[in-house]
Amino acid sequence: MELFYKFMVCFAAGIGAGLGTGFAGMSAAAVISPMLITFLHMEAYDAVGIALASDVLASAVSAYTYGKNKNLDIRNGIAMMMSVLAFTVVGSYVSSLVPNQTMGNFSVFMTFLLGIKFIVKPIMTTKEAMGQTDPKKRLIQSILCGMMIGFICGFVGAGGGMMMLLILTSVMNYELKTAVGTSVFIMAFTAFTGAVSHFTIGGAPDPAAFVFCILSTLLWARIAARFANKARPETLNRATGCVLVVLGLLIIGVNYLF
């Protein structure tokens, strides 16, 4: 009975994490961590490690799906990823020097607010409009935005996927599918780095929760990514917005009501 309960919690967490990853490039940690901590009473460090491990395959299969549909900017994605990884370390170090993190709840509410944005003000940028930006300018933007995203994520401790989606669509004027595809491409590498460091420092995770979360997140990320790449821009904006609003409310509920 205990194993079945664990399976149901992990499966439910995987649904939210997978849909968030496949539709919006959202980090699985935003959903899986609070679910495992709240309902399985797991240590926060172990829960984050499992969430990051779930993020690796889910982001990788999503990136493959977006890439196969030509909705992935690898060149600028690699540049942004390198600066994100470097400045996450910087942000983490600065955070250790600050006694009170006033931005601690930033990523919790950001998911909900970003979902509202996609519903109210859809991203309708086309690939043709993206192509008009000078490649050198785009590369510089990728590096500078990656530095900002990495620092904020390191300082706050979460929100990487949401920050990347917001920056790619609002600042760098990416078309939505390309923004999500590039975001999950980056998240696959950052999540792998985080997962390896977590398990190296904290040891092996709960094997059942580890397997259940990875498989559920992978399944739903694959489903969401396939739907997203076939959807019209208007439909994708509404679907992404609805998923983010629901997940945002779920995360807020788990964090503050349970």
XYZ file of N, CA, C and O in Angstrom, residues 20-224:
820
model
N 4.635 20.799 -17.805
C 5.338 22.072 -17.703
C 6.597 22.103 -18.541
O 6.915 23.109 -19.182
N 7.325 20.981 -18.563
C 8.550 20.896 -19.359
C 8.249 20.898 -20.845
O 8.846 21.650 -21.621
N 7.325 20.047 -21.274
C 7.022 19.908 -22.696
C 6.371 21.125 -23.317
O 6.631 21.459 -24.476
N 5.529 21.814 -22.548
C 4.840 22.992 -23.066
C 5.651 24.273 -22.917
O 5.626 25.130 -23.791
N 6.341 24.423 -21.772
C 6.916 25.725 -21.455
C 8.384 25.702 -21.053
O 8.916 26.724 -20.641
N 9.053 24.549 -21.142
C 10.452 24.494 -20.739
C 10.641 24.714 -19.252
O 11.699 25.142 -18.805
N 9.626 24.423 -18.477
C 9.650 24.657 -17.032
C 10.474 23.572 -16.344
O 10.431 22.403 -16.724
N 11.221 23.935 -15.313
C 12.006 22.962 -14.563
C 11.097 22.033 -13.772
O 10.155 22.483 -13.110
N 11.379 20.737 -13.835
C 10.582 19.755 -13.095
C 10.677 19.967 -11.594
O 9.764 19.595 -10.838
N 11.765 20.579 -11.151
C 11.976 20.783 -9.718
C 10.887 21.650 -9.110
O 10.555 21.501 -7.930
N 10.314 22.556 -9.907
C 9.284 23.455 -9.389
C 8.037 22.701 -8.948
O 7.307 23.158 -8.061
N 7.770 21.546 -9.564
C 6.581 20.764 -9.233
C 6.921 19.561 -8.363
O 6.276 19.310 -7.341
N 7.944 18.811 -8.766
C 8.250 17.552 -8.090
C 8.741 17.769 -6.661
O 8.302 17.072 -5.734
N 9.624 18.721 -6.464
C 10.197 18.938 -5.121
C 9.142 19.184 -4.049
O 9.112 18.480 -3.031
N 8.231 20.183 -4.227
C 7.230 20.408 -3.173
C 6.283 19.220 -2.986
O 5.823 18.968 -1.870
N 5.999 18.476 -4.072
C 5.117 17.312 -3.966
C 5.763 16.217 -3.113
O 5.124 15.632 -2.224
N 7.039 15.922 -3.373
C 7.728 14.863 -2.623
C 7.939 15.275 -1.167
O 7.816 14.446 -0.254
N 8.262 16.531 -0.953
C 8.489 17.017 0.412
C 7.195 16.994 1.217
O 7.165 16.566 2.377
N 6.091 17.425 0.589
C 4.817 17.545 1.297
C 4.148 16.194 1.532
O 3.715 15.887 2.649
N 4.062 15.383 0.495
C 3.257 14.160 0.585
C 4.061 12.904 0.931
O 3.494 11.929 1.432
N 5.363 12.901 0.667
C 6.185 11.743 1.034
C 7.141 12.072 2.182
O 7.908 11.199 2.605
N 7.090 13.321 2.669
C 7.929 13.766 3.791
C 9.416 13.487 3.528
O 10.147 13.064 4.410
N 9.807 13.730 2.302
C 11.182 13.496 1.895
C 12.051 14.705 2.251
O 11.569 15.838 2.276
N 13.313 14.456 2.540
C 14.238 15.552 2.784
C 14.333 16.430 1.539
O 14.364 15.931 0.411
N 14.376 17.756 1.756
C 14.364 18.695 0.637
C 15.515 18.442 -0.339
O 15.333 18.488 -1.559
N 16.690 18.154 0.191
C 17.857 17.943 -0.663
C 17.657 16.727 -1.570
O 17.969 16.772 -2.770
N 17.107 15.642 -1.019
C 16.853 14.435 -1.806
C 15.764 14.672 -2.842
O 15.836 14.175 -3.980
N 14.730 15.444 -2.455
C 13.624 15.725 -3.371
C 14.105 16.531 -4.575
O 13.724 16.257 -5.719
N 14.960 17.516 -4.324
C 15.497 18.332 -5.418
C 16.364 17.483 -6.344
O 16.319 17.620 -7.567
N 17.139 16.558 -5.769
C 17.972 15.672 -6.582
C 17.138 14.808 -7.512
O 17.456 14.658 -8.707
N 16.043 14.241 -7.005
C 15.149 13.419 -7.837
C 14.484 14.277 -8.904
O 14.336 13.861 -10.066
N 14.088 15.498 -8.529
C 13.451 16.394 -9.491
C 14.410 16.754 -10.626
O 14.029 16.771 -11.799
N 15.651 17.028 -10.278
C 16.650 17.361 -11.303
C 16.916 16.173 -12.223
O 17.050 16.327 -13.441
N 16.984 14.973 -11.642
C 17.184 13.768 -12.450
C 16.006 13.555 -13.395
O 16.189 13.153 -14.559
N 14.798 13.824 -12.922
C 13.606 13.695 -13.770
C 13.654 14.708 -14.902
O 13.208 14.444 -16.026
N 14.218 15.873 -14.592
C 14.303 16.958 -15.572
C 15.230 16.610 -16.736
O 15.014 17.064 -17.866
N 16.252 15.809 -16.482
C 17.258 15.515 -17.497
C 16.640 14.842 -18.720
O 16.715 15.354 -19.850
N 16.005 13.688 -18.510
C 15.430 12.951 -19.636
C 14.221 13.672 -20.223
O 14.024 13.679 -21.447
N 13.402 14.279 -19.356
C 12.219 14.985 -19.850
C 12.620 16.151 -20.740
O 12.040 16.361 -21.817
N 13.615 16.915 -20.310
C 14.090 18.045 -21.124
C 14.778 17.557 -22.395
O 14.623 18.151 -23.464
N 15.535 16.462 -22.276
C 16.246 15.934 -23.444
C 15.281 15.448 -24.515
O 15.453 15.754 -25.707
N 14.249 14.699 -24.123
C 13.294 14.193 -25.112
C 12.457 15.330 -25.679
O 12.095 15.319 -26.864
N 12.178 16.352 -24.864
C 11.452 17.522 -25.361
C 12.314 18.279 -26.360
O 11.841 18.696 -27.428
N 13.604 18.464 -26.022
C 14.521 19.165 -26.925
C 14.648 18.421 -28.251
O 14.697 19.042 -29.325
N 14.710 17.088 -28.189
C 14.793 16.281 -29.415
C 13.554 16.496 -30.286
O 13.657 16.665 -31.505
N 12.385 16.511 -29.638
C 11.133 16.697 -30.375
C 11.076 18.078 -31.009
O 10.713 18.226 -32.180
N 11.449 19.108 -30.257
C 11.453 20.470 -30.806
C 12.509 20.601 -31.906
O 12.288 21.253 -32.933
N 13.672 19.986 -31.682
C 14.737 20.048 -32.681
C 14.343 19.365 -33.977
O 14.650 19.855 -35.077
N 13.669 18.232 -33.865
C 13.227 17.491 -35.055
C 12.243 18.313 -35.882
O 12.164 18.158 -37.104
N 11.518 19.197 -35.200
C 10.559 20.067 -35.884
C 11.134 21.445 -36.205
O 10.389 22.383 -36.485
N 12.495 21.531 -36.128
C 13.201 22.777 -36.454
C 12.778 23.946 -35.567
O 12.698 25.097 -36.021
N 12.524 23.645 -34.301
C 12.149 24.672 -33.335
C 13.180 24.741 -32.205
O 12.836 24.752 -31.025
N 14.461 24.801 -32.591
C 15.539 24.808 -31.609
C 16.719 25.611 -32.145
O 17.174 25.381 -33.257
N 17.189 26.565 -31.337
C 18.337 27.399 -31.708
C 19.557 26.895 -30.926
O 19.851 27.375 -29.831
N 20.273 25.919 -31.501
C 21.380 25.271 -30.788
C 22.549 26.231 -30.575
O 23.122 26.297 -29.485
N 22.922 26.983 -31.607
C 24.109 27.859 -31.516
C 23.990 28.844 -30.354
O 24.878 28.936 -29.500
N 22.911 29.582 -30.323
C 22.731 30.553 -29.252
C 22.360 29.879 -27.938
O 22.653 30.409 -26.862
N 21.744 28.696 -28.042
C 21.402 27.946 -26.838
C 22.646 27.511 -26.078
O 22.690 27.568 -24.839
N 23.677 27.082 -26.812
C 24.933 26.664 -26.169
C 25.608 27.866 -25.498
O 26.107 27.765 -24.372
N 25.614 29.017 -26.181
C 26.223 30.218 -25.608
C 25.506 30.632 -24.329
O 26.134 30.965 -23.313
N 24.182 30.598 -24.359
C 23.406 30.958 -23.173
C 23.627 29.947 -22.051
O 23.765 30.318 -20.875
N 23.689 28.665 -22.407
C 23.874 27.617 -21.398
C 25.187 27.802 -20.644
O 25.229 27.681 -19.410
N 26.264 28.112 -21.361
C 27.564 28.290 -20.717
C 27.543 29.459 -19.737
O 28.075 29.370 -18.624
N 26.913 30.555 -20.129
C 26.861 31.709 -19.232
C 25.907 31.469 -18.072
O 26.147 31.931 -16.955
N 24.831 30.706 -18.306
C 23.910 30.353 -17.216
C 24.638 29.521 -16.162
O 24.548 29.792 -14.952
N 25.365 28.497 -16.610
C 26.078 27.620 -15.679
C 27.120 28.403 -14.870
O 27.232 28.235 -13.654
N 27.863 29.276 -15.559
C 28.916 30.036 -14.875
C 28.344 30.989 -13.843
O 28.823 31.053 -12.697
N 27.296 31.711 -14.208
C 26.765 32.723 -13.293
C 25.795 32.162 -12.266
O 25.456 32.865 -11.304
N 25.372 30.907 -12.432
C 24.621 30.251 -11.356
C 25.535 30.077 -10.146
O 25.117 30.256 -8.996
N 26.792 29.736 -10.415
C 27.783 29.594 -9.338
C 28.014 30.940 -8.659
O 28.067 31.037 -7.430
N 28.131 32.009 -9.464
C 28.331 33.350 -8.914
C 27.144 33.758 -8.047
O 27.305 34.246 -6.921
N 25.937 33.539 -8.577
C 24.732 33.897 -7.834
C 24.599 33.120 -6.545
O 24.177 33.653 -5.511
N 24.970 31.852 -6.591
C 24.905 31.011 -5.403
C 25.865 31.510 -4.329
O 25.543 31.533 -3.135
N 27.062 31.928 -4.764
C 28.062 32.435 -3.817
C 27.579 33.739 -3.169
O 27.654 33.907 -1.959
N 27.055 34.653 -3.989
C 26.548 35.921 -3.459
C 25.391 35.669 -2.495
O 25.276 36.314 -1.446
N 24.534 34.714 -2.840
C 23.394 34.373 -1.990
C 23.848 33.909 -0.610
O 23.204 34.191 0.403
N 24.974 33.192 -0.564
C 25.476 32.685 0.718
C 25.943 33.809 1.634
O 26.067 33.629 2.850
N 26.185 34.983 1.059
C 26.650 36.125 1.842
C 25.505 37.007 2.339
O 25.715 37.909 3.142
N 24.293 36.749 1.820
C 23.134 37.570 2.175
C 22.296 36.836 3.218
O 21.850 35.711 2.981
N 22.041 37.437 4.392
C 21.310 36.746 5.451
C 19.864 36.437 5.105
O 19.354 35.362 5.410
N 19.150 37.355 4.446
C 17.730 37.167 4.143
C 17.495 37.253 2.643
O 17.786 38.266 2.024
N 16.945 36.169 2.094
C 16.642 36.144 0.659
C 15.224 36.668 0.432
O 14.248 35.949 0.614
N 15.146 37.920 0.061
C 13.831 38.523 -0.128
C 13.119 37.982 -1.364
O 11.914 38.156 -1.514
N 13.878 37.306 -2.257
C 13.284 36.779 -3.490
C 12.965 35.295 -3.380
O 12.785 34.601 -4.368
N 12.875 34.786 -2.168
C 12.703 33.349 -1.963
C 11.475 32.754 -2.625
O 11.481 31.599 -3.030
N 10.373 33.531 -2.716
C 9.132 33.017 -3.282
C 8.931 33.448 -4.735
O 7.856 33.280 -5.291
N 9.995 33.980 -5.337
C 9.907 34.539 -6.696
C 9.396 33.528 -7.713
O 8.430 33.784 -8.434
N 10.022 32.352 -7.768
C 9.678 31.373 -8.802
C 8.299 30.772 -8.595
O 7.652 30.344 -9.553
N 7.822 30.751 -7.334
C 6.505 30.182 -7.051
C 5.414 30.987 -7.752
O 4.517 30.432 -8.396
N 5.484 32.311 -7.637
C 4.451 33.159 -8.229
C 4.729 33.470 -9.694
O 3.814 33.804 -10.446
N 5.982 33.345 -10.111
C 6.343 33.642 -11.492
C 5.645 32.698 -12.467
O 5.221 33.107 -13.547
N 5.524 31.438 -12.099
C 4.856 30.454 -12.959
C 3.423 30.879 -13.241
O 2.965 30.878 -14.386
N 2.699 31.244 -12.191
C 1.304 31.665 -12.325
C 1.183 32.926 -13.174
O 0.375 33.001 -14.102
N 2.005 33.935 -12.885
C 1.930 35.208 -13.594
C 2.322 35.071 -15.064
O 1.733 35.712 -15.936
N 3.315 34.208 -15.341
C 3.724 33.999 -16.723
C 2.613 33.301 -17.512
O 2.399 33.577 -18.696
N 1.890 32.401 -16.846
C 0.754 31.748 -17.489
C -0.324 32.746 -17.875
O -0.884 32.684 -18.981
N -0.614 33.687 -16.971
C -1.590 34.737 -17.264
C -1.137 35.558 -18.465
O -1.936 35.917 -19.341
N 0.171 35.839 -18.529
C 0.716 36.631 -19.640
C 0.466 35.950 -20.984
O 0.069 36.596 -21.960
N 0.692 34.630 -21.056
C 0.505 33.922 -22.321
C -0.963 33.896 -22.752
O -1.258 33.858 -23.944
N -1.877 33.888 -21.788
C -3.300 33.878 -22.120
C -3.760 35.264 -22.560
O -4.462 35.421 -23.564
N -3.368 36.290 -21.813
C -3.811 37.658 -22.075
C -3.070 38.278 -23.260
O -3.661 38.947 -24.107
N -1.747 38.054 -23.317
C -0.935 38.646 -24.382
C -0.077 37.562 -25.028
O 1.089 37.383 -24.677
N -0.634 36.833 -25.995
C 0.098 35.720 -26.632
C 1.361 36.179 -27.354
O 1.448 37.308 -27.823
N 2.347 35.284 -27.424
C 3.578 35.536 -28.176
C 3.342 35.124 -29.624
O 3.215 33.944 -29.928
N 3.272 36.085 -30.514
C 2.943 35.803 -31.914
C 4.114 36.091 -32.862
O 3.934 36.210 -34.070
N 5.317 36.199 -32.303
C 6.501 36.413 -33.141
C 6.695 35.231 -34.092
O 6.521 34.085 -33.696
N 7.038 35.502 -35.334
C 7.249 34.446 -36.320
C 8.740 34.160 -36.488
O 9.592 34.963 -36.091
N 9.056 33.038 -37.110
C 10.459 32.705 -37.381
C 11.065 33.684 -38.377
O 12.269 33.958 -38.335
N 10.225 34.201 -39.274
C 10.718 35.178 -40.241
C 11.179 36.443 -39.528
O 12.224 37.018 -39.845
N 10.409 36.875 -38.522
C 10.784 38.059 -37.749
C 12.049 37.789 -36.926
O 12.914 38.660 -36.791
N 12.167 36.573 -36.396
C 13.368 36.195 -35.658
C 14.603 36.279 -36.544
O 15.673 36.712 -36.124
N 14.453 35.844 -37.795
C 15.579 35.794 -38.722
C 16.120 37.157 -39.101
O 17.225 37.260 -39.645
N 15.365 38.229 -38.820
C 15.814 39.570 -39.179
C 16.829 40.134 -38.185
O 17.471 41.145 -38.454
N 16.959 39.488 -37.033
C 17.923 39.953 -36.030
C 19.333 39.540 -36.439
O 19.565 38.412 -36.868
N 20.268 40.461 -36.309
C 21.655 40.192 -36.661
C 22.211 39.047 -35.801
O 22.053 39.067 -34.573
N 22.841 38.025 -36.423
C 23.351 36.871 -35.673
C 24.317 37.245 -34.547
O 24.283 36.657 -33.475
N 25.178 38.243 -34.789
C 26.127 38.661 -33.751
C 25.397 39.282 -32.566
O 25.739 39.054 -31.404
N 24.378 40.091 -32.873
C 23.584 40.707 -31.817
C 22.872 39.640 -31.003
O 22.813 39.710 -29.772
N 22.330 38.626 -31.695
C 21.633 37.540 -31.012
C 22.582 36.773 -30.098
O 22.212 36.395 -28.979
N 23.814 36.546 -30.567
C 24.796 35.820 -29.754
C 25.157 36.606 -28.497
O 25.221 36.044 -27.401
N 25.360 37.910 -28.663
C 25.683 38.756 -27.505
C 24.510 38.783 -26.527
O 24.694 38.694 -25.308
N 23.284 38.877 -27.055
C 22.095 38.848 -26.208
C 22.023 37.535 -25.422
O 21.697 37.527 -24.227
N 22.338 36.426 -26.093
C 22.277 35.114 -25.454
C 23.231 35.032 -24.269
O 22.875 34.530 -23.195
N 24.452 35.541 -24.469
C 25.454 35.489 -23.400
C 25.057 36.387 -22.233
O 25.094 35.968 -21.067
N 24.644 37.625 -22.532
C 24.283 38.566 -21.471
C 23.032 38.113 -20.713
O 22.990 38.180 -19.476
N 22.032 37.628 -21.450
C 20.811 37.153 -20.792
C 21.095 35.888 -19.977
O 20.514 35.700 -18.902
N 21.975 35.036 -20.486
C 22.356 33.838 -19.743
C 23.033 34.189 -18.432
O 22.808 33.539 -17.399
N 23.855 35.231 -18.459
C 24.517 35.697 -17.237
C 23.477 36.148 -16.213
O 23.562 35.813 -15.026
N 22.482 36.899 -16.672
C 21.437 37.397 -15.778
C 20.598 36.255 -15.221
O 20.324 36.188 -14.015
N 20.195 35.327 -16.095
C 19.381 34.190 -15.670
C 20.144 33.337 -14.665
O 19.612 32.932 -13.626
N 21.407 33.046 -14.982
C 22.216 32.220 -14.096
C 22.388 32.849 -12.726
O 22.259 32.171 -11.698
N 22.647 34.152 -12.702
C 22.843 34.825 -11.413
C 21.568 34.779 -10.574
O 21.610 34.470 -9.383
N 20.430 35.075 -11.199
C 19.157 35.071 -10.467
C 18.826 33.673 -9.966
O 18.407 33.490 -8.811
N 19.045 32.661 -10.818
C 18.745 31.282 -10.412
C 19.656 30.838 -9.266
O 19.211 30.154 -8.348
N 20.916 31.217 -9.343
C 21.841 30.866 -8.275
C 21.506 31.573 -6.980
O 21.622 31.014 -5.894
N 21.051 32.821 -7.086
C 20.720 33.613 -5.905
C 19.411 33.147 -5.269
O 19.305 32.986 -4.056
N 18.394 32.902 -6.118
C 17.074 32.503 -5.620
C 17.023 31.009 -5.334
O 16.360 30.552 -4.410
N 17.698 30.226 -6.182
C 17.691 28.778 -5.999
C 16.722 28.040 -6.893
O 16.587 26.830 -6.823
N 15.983 28.749 -7.741
C 14.998 28.088 -8.619
C 14.596 29.059 -9.716
O 15.020 30.213 -9.746
N 13.736 28.569 -10.626
C 13.146 29.442 -11.626
C 13.861 29.524 -12.953
O 13.546 30.381 -13.776
N 14.851 28.628 -13.198
C 15.640 28.706 -14.415
C 14.830 28.593 -15.685
O 14.983 29.400 -16.609
N 13.963 27.581 -15.756
C 13.164 27.369 -16.952
C 12.235 28.528 -17.234
O 12.106 28.993 -18.377
N 11.572 29.030 -16.194
C 10.658 30.153 -16.363
C 11.396 31.420 -16.756
O 10.933 32.197 -17.588
N 12.556 31.643 -16.141
C 13.343 32.825 -16.475
C 13.782 32.787 -17.930
O 13.719 33.789 -18.648
N 14.216 31.620 -18.392
C 14.667 31.500 -19.780
C 13.523 31.744 -20.748
O 13.680 32.442 -21.749
N 12.349 31.181 -20.452
C 11.210 31.370 -21.342
C 10.805 32.838 -21.391
O 10.528 33.372 -22.467
N 10.792 33.498 -20.245
C 10.421 34.912 -20.191
C 11.417 35.766 -20.970
O 11.026 36.638 -21.761
N 12.712 35.519 -20.769
C 13.751 36.310 -21.451
C 13.743 36.039 -22.954
O 13.825 36.961 -23.775
N 13.638 34.775 -23.338
C 13.681 34.425 -24.764
C 12.508 35.019 -25.535
O 12.668 35.450 -26.680
N 11.327 35.032 -24.921
C 10.146 35.537 -25.628
C 9.999 37.057 -25.518
O 9.665 37.723 -26.495
N 10.267 37.617 -24.343
C 9.998 39.041 -24.116
C 11.183 39.946 -24.457
O 10.994 41.052 -24.963
N 12.393 39.491 -24.174
C 13.579 40.325 -24.404
C 14.217 40.037 -25.760
O 14.565 40.950 -26.506
N 14.362 38.748 -26.089
C 15.063 38.378 -27.320
C 14.116 38.117 -28.492
O 14.553 37.779 -29.591
N 12.807 38.270 -28.240
C 11.783 38.164 -29.295
C 11.822 36.840 -30.057
O 11.719 36.804 -31.289
N 11.972 35.744 -29.332
C 11.905 34.420 -29.936
C 10.457 34.043 -30.213
O 9.555 34.402 -29.464
N 10.261 33.305 -31.281
C 8.971 32.646 -31.532
C 8.774 31.600 -30.429
O 9.745 30.989 -29.976
N 7.539 31.382 -29.971
C 7.280 30.600 -28.764
C 7.844 29.186 -28.835
O 8.500 28.720 -27.889
N 7.629 28.476 -29.936
C 8.115 27.099 -30.036
C 9.635 27.044 -29.980
O 10.212 26.176 -29.316
N 10.288 27.965 -30.660
C 11.750 28.006 -30.641
C 12.260 28.370 -29.248
O 13.294 27.866 -28.801
N 11.531 29.239 -28.559
C 11.908 29.621 -27.197
C 11.841 28.423 -26.258
O 12.764 28.179 -25.468
N 10.764 27.657 -26.352
C 10.615 26.477 -25.490
C 11.651 25.423 -25.852
O 12.270 24.806 -24.977
N 11.853 25.193 -27.156
C 12.831 24.202 -27.592
C 14.232 24.533 -27.122
O 14.975 23.666 -26.643
N 14.602 25.805 -27.221
C 15.932 26.240 -26.766
C 16.036 26.145 -25.246
O 17.073 25.756 -24.706
N 14.954 26.476 -24.560
C 14.941 26.418 -23.095
C 15.141 24.990 -22.583
O 15.966 24.748 -21.702
N 14.415 24.017 -23.159
C 14.552 22.635 -22.683
C 15.910 22.047 -23.069
O 16.446 21.190 -22.350
N 16.463 22.511 -24.177
C 17.817 22.087 -24.566
C 18.821 22.484 -23.483
O 19.662 21.678 -23.060
N 18.725 23.729 -23.031
C 19.623 24.215 -21.980
C 19.349 23.501 -20.665
O 20.271 23.100 -19.944
N 18.064 23.311 -20.341
C 17.689 22.703 -19.063
C 18.185 21.265 -18.942
O 18.495 20.801 -17.838
N 18.282 20.556 -20.056
C 18.766 19.174 -20.008
C 20.180 19.116 -19.440
O 20.509 18.248 -18.624
N 21.017 20.059 -19.840
C 22.409 20.084 -19.379
C 22.532 20.629 -17.965
O 23.294 20.106 -17.146
N 21.790 21.703 -17.672
C 21.871 22.280 -16.328
C 21.297 21.317 -15.293
O 21.827 21.205 -14.188
N 20.226 20.613 -15.648
C 19.631 19.647 -14.720
C 20.572 18.470 -14.478
O 20.686 17.967 -13.354
N 21.253 18.015 -15.536
C 22.209 16.909 -15.393
C 23.340 17.301 -14.443
O 23.721 16.525 -13.562
N 23.848 18.514 -14.621
C 24.910 19.004 -13.739
C 24.445 19.046 -12.291
O 25.150 18.616 -11.371
N 23.230 19.566 -12.094
C 22.684 19.654 -10.744
C 22.418 18.297 -10.128
O 22.698 18.072 -8.939
N 21.883 17.365 -10.915
C 21.566 16.036 -10.402
C 22.828 15.285 -9.987
O 22.876 14.658 -8.920
N 23.855 15.339 -10.823
C 25.118 14.654 -10.506
C 25.714 15.202 -9.212
O 26.163 14.445 -8.337
N 25.718 16.528 -9.069
C 26.286 17.125 -7.858
C 25.472 16.763 -6.625
O 26.029 16.495 -5.556
N 24.148 16.700 -6.771
C 23.291 16.339 -5.640
C 23.563 14.911 -5.170
O 23.724 14.662 -3.978
N 23.618 13.981 -6.111
C 23.800 12.574 -5.731
C 25.230 12.297 -5.288
O 25.477 11.392 -4.491
N 26.179 13.062 -5.809
C 27.567 12.909 -5.375
C 27.723 13.348 -3.919
O 28.401 12.685 -3.121
N 27.070 14.439 -3.574
C 27.174 14.977 -2.219
C 26.240 14.249 -1.250
O 26.636 13.879 -0.138
N 24.995 14.012 -1.684
C 23.989 13.470 -0.763
C 23.779 11.975 -0.823
O 23.016 11.425 -0.021
N 24.390 11.276 -1.770
C 24.208 9.838 -1.872
C 23.020 9.457 -2.746
O 22.340 10.320 -3.307
N 22.778 8.160 -2.849
C 21.722 7.634 -3.713
C 20.340 8.026 -3.196
O 20.106 8.048 -1.981
N 19.394 8.333 -4.100
C 18.044 8.720 -3.683
C 17.166 7.501 -3.409
O 17.597 6.362 -3.617
N 15.944 7.742 -2.969
C 14.946 6.682 -2.804
C 14.725 6.040 -4.178
O 14.268 6.707 -5.107
N 15.046 4.743 -4.356
C 15.001 4.140 -5.699
C 13.611 4.134 -6.332
O 13.473 4.379 -7.533
N 12.580 3.849 -5.542
C 11.222 3.784 -6.087
C 10.764 5.165 -6.562
O 10.271 5.329 -7.684
N 10.926 6.175 -5.713
C 10.523 7.535 -6.079
C 11.341 8.028 -7.271
O 10.816 8.698 -8.161
N 12.613 7.683 -7.297
C 13.510 8.066 -8.387
C 12.987 7.537 -9.724
O 12.827 8.286 -10.689
N 12.680 6.249 -9.773
C 12.212 5.623 -11.016
C 10.827 6.123 -11.403
O 10.575 6.475 -12.566
N 9.908 6.173 -10.434
C 8.533 6.598 -10.724
C 8.500 8.027 -11.272
O 7.790 8.307 -12.249
N 9.230 8.933 -10.646
C 9.217 10.332 -11.068
C 9.827 10.501 -12.457
O 9.288 11.233 -13.298
N 10.943 9.829 -12.700
C 11.594 9.943 -14.007
C 10.686 9.444 -15.133
O 10.516 10.111 -16.161
N 10.090 8.281 -14.940
C 9.252 7.697 -15.993
C 7.989 8.516 -16.240
O 7.595 8.738 -17.391
N 7.341 8.972 -15.176
C 6.127 9.766 -15.335
C 6.423 11.105 -16.007
O 5.710 11.522 -16.929
N 7.476 11.777 -15.563
C 7.839 13.067 -16.156
C 8.220 12.903 -17.623
O 7.824 13.708 -18.476
N 8.967 11.857 -17.929
C 9.382 11.586 -19.307
C 8.171 11.355 -20.204
O 8.085 11.903 -21.308
N 7.222 10.548 -19.736
C 6.015 10.241 -20.516
C 5.232 11.504 -20.849
O 4.905 11.763 -22.019
N 4.948 12.316 -19.835
C 4.101 13.491 -20.042
C 4.834 14.616 -20.771
O 4.209 15.405 -21.492
N 6.143 14.691 -20.615
C 6.912 15.684 -21.369
C 6.884 15.348 -22.857
O 6.773 16.243 -23.712
N 6.988 14.071 -23.165
C 6.936 13.619 -24.557
C 5.575 13.934 -25.181
O 5.494 14.442 -26.311
N 4.512 13.658 -24.447
C 3.154 13.933 -24.934
C 2.972 15.435 -25.174
O 2.470 15.862 -26.215
N 3.390 16.249 -24.188
C 3.224 17.693 -24.295
C 4.047 18.277 -25.440
O 3.568 19.138 -26.188
